[in-house]
Structures are given as C-alpha cells and as structure tokens.
XYZ file of C-alpha atoms in Angstrom:
150
model
C 55.311 86.100 166.515
C 57.640 83.363 165.223
C 57.099 79.607 166.188
C 58.113 76.271 165.228
C 56.754 72.683 165.413
C 59.053 70.277 167.194
C 57.478 67.000 166.233
C 57.176 66.127 162.520
C 58.186 63.625 159.865
C 58.298 63.616 156.275
C 59.423 61.990 153.138
C 60.962 63.419 150.010
C 61.295 61.368 146.793
C 63.460 62.787 144.339
C 63.128 61.223 140.937
C 65.510 61.060 137.995
C 63.321 63.572 136.443
C 63.009 66.173 139.359
C 59.633 67.340 138.211
C 58.304 63.800 139.018
C 59.546 64.151 142.641
C 57.283 64.301 145.600
C 57.112 65.353 149.278
C 54.786 64.548 152.178
C 55.079 65.790 155.697
C 53.095 65.317 159.013
C 53.385 67.735 161.875
C 52.038 67.207 165.309
C 49.878 70.376 166.161
C 50.569 69.905 169.787
C 54.159 70.352 169.251
C 53.840 74.097 168.420
C 56.502 76.166 170.327
C 56.536 79.900 170.388
C 58.643 80.169 173.479
C 55.692 81.301 175.601
C 53.780 78.452 177.309
C 50.468 80.390 177.694
C 50.448 81.277 174.121
C 51.308 77.739 173.001
C 48.473 76.325 175.129
C 46.118 78.732 173.581
C 47.304 77.795 170.020
C 46.693 74.148 170.867
C 43.039 74.893 172.142
C 39.877 74.959 170.118
C 40.395 78.683 169.362
C 43.166 77.685 167.044
C 44.529 74.172 166.090
C 42.247 72.199 168.437
C 45.025 69.812 168.734
C 43.059 67.091 170.641
C 40.488 66.853 167.852
C 42.918 67.571 164.911
C 46.310 66.137 166.055
C 48.000 66.541 162.641
C 48.896 69.092 160.065
C 49.951 67.686 156.731
C 51.306 68.656 153.333
C 51.393 66.365 150.288
C 52.753 67.632 147.081
C 50.777 67.417 143.823
C 53.147 69.145 141.224
C 56.859 70.025 141.313
C 58.010 72.590 138.794
C 61.429 73.904 137.941
C 61.612 77.766 137.687
C 65.215 78.748 137.049
C 68.590 77.756 138.355
C 68.012 76.348 142.016
C 64.422 77.722 142.130
C 61.450 75.378 142.138
C 57.769 75.564 142.749
C 56.074 72.845 144.792
C 52.275 72.858 144.805
C 50.228 70.609 147.008
C 47.588 70.086 149.563
C 47.894 71.439 153.176
C 45.647 70.160 155.712
C 45.132 72.175 158.913
C 42.290 71.923 161.403
C 40.573 69.309 159.321
C 40.604 71.542 156.303
C 42.476 70.860 153.002
C 43.432 73.690 150.646
C 45.958 73.968 147.868
C 49.264 75.736 148.731
C 52.250 76.884 146.726
C 55.741 76.534 148.084
C 58.558 78.701 146.562
C 61.457 76.457 147.034
C 65.164 76.631 146.657
C 67.666 73.795 146.246
C 70.669 74.640 148.512
C 72.981 71.776 147.509
C 73.984 68.533 149.042
C 77.048 67.118 150.662
C 78.218 63.911 152.417
C 77.921 64.065 156.098
C 80.537 62.796 158.781
C 78.751 59.391 158.764
C 79.047 58.788 154.986
C 75.426 59.632 154.353
C 74.297 62.159 151.607
C 72.411 65.102 152.736
C 70.410 67.613 150.558
C 69.399 71.029 151.688
C 66.233 72.997 150.629
C 64.517 76.189 151.807
C 60.753 76.909 151.054
C 58.199 79.567 151.773
C 54.490 80.107 151.549
C 52.077 82.637 152.746
C 48.481 81.576 153.733
C 45.271 83.132 155.123
C 44.705 81.192 158.341
C 40.921 81.856 158.114
C 40.881 79.645 155.001
C 41.666 76.804 157.317
C 38.951 77.682 159.914
C 41.418 79.427 162.273
C 39.314 82.470 162.791
C 39.670 83.383 166.414
C 40.638 87.094 167.065
C 40.409 89.764 169.555
C 40.120 93.634 169.029
C 42.752 95.783 170.525
C 41.661 98.824 172.313
C 43.973 101.003 170.214
C 42.444 99.431 167.187
C 43.409 96.620 165.018
C 43.416 92.879 165.768
C 45.641 90.826 168.190
C 46.077 88.025 165.391
C 46.767 88.735 161.718
C 45.247 86.881 159.002
C 48.439 86.187 156.919
C 50.755 83.459 158.179
C 54.165 83.024 156.537
C 55.405 79.554 156.607
C 59.102 79.047 156.239
C 60.896 75.807 155.945
C 64.620 74.712 156.262
C 64.772 71.244 155.111
C 67.730 68.765 155.553
C 67.020 65.414 153.739
C 69.082 62.380 154.269
C 69.249 59.874 151.390
C 67.850 56.518 152.307
C 68.945 53.321 150.502
C-alpha cells in the first residue's frame, strides 16, 4: 500500500560546504492519506500512529555525507509514535532552476527502509491463507522541492 502525508513542514539549510548542511521536517501523523478512509482512520488509531497522542512525526539530520556525483547520504533521527531512532536516507540532488516567480528551487530525492516495529508500530493480523496483513518493512520515499529563502 502506498500512502502520503498531506500536512508537513521542513527546513533545509545548504551550507557553503554541503557536508555542513542540515534538514529538519515535521509531519502531522493525522494527515496520512492512502486513498482509503477506513484504512487511514485505522492508521491514525492507537494500533498504529496514535495520532491524538503522538501528533507529529519528525526527522532531524545529524550528518550529511557526499558519496559520488549527485549522490549523498543523510543520517538523522526519525521520531515516530514517540520513539526516536537513527535512519539513513540515500539522497540524490536533482538540480535547481529559477521558477516563474524569480525564486530559486532545488530538487532532491531520498529513500530509506525501516522496520516499523522498531518504532512501536507492532499491530498485525494473521491471514487465513498464511502470512500477515502488514509487513514489517516500510519504504520511505521523498521527493523534495526546496525554495531558497533570503
């Protein structure tokens, strides 16, 4: 199942030395959208995000490393459901351009895989045919468009 969060904010600080850059993001757990209301309501419930008690998911970078070409690694702390764990994002710089309003925009893609149970998201249900309703591994995919602020 693919889903997205509709309510988020973040800041990306790009330093003259890009390895000194930083990123921080806050996401509203209740803004989960998988295009199925019943599933979204379940994901907001105490079985998963418990959005009333833990309204925010967050990521704060700790290390930015250049790998090769446009490839970067961003390490940081991901907080979900009140639990903070380290995560590594494989990141690609996709260029920048001037937008129609005279602003500068930079584009990035990033990806990470996590085990949801590490963050206390342990709900599951056995299937009659064998296996489980919810997999442990979650793939996080980001497409970021950052606008230069003066």
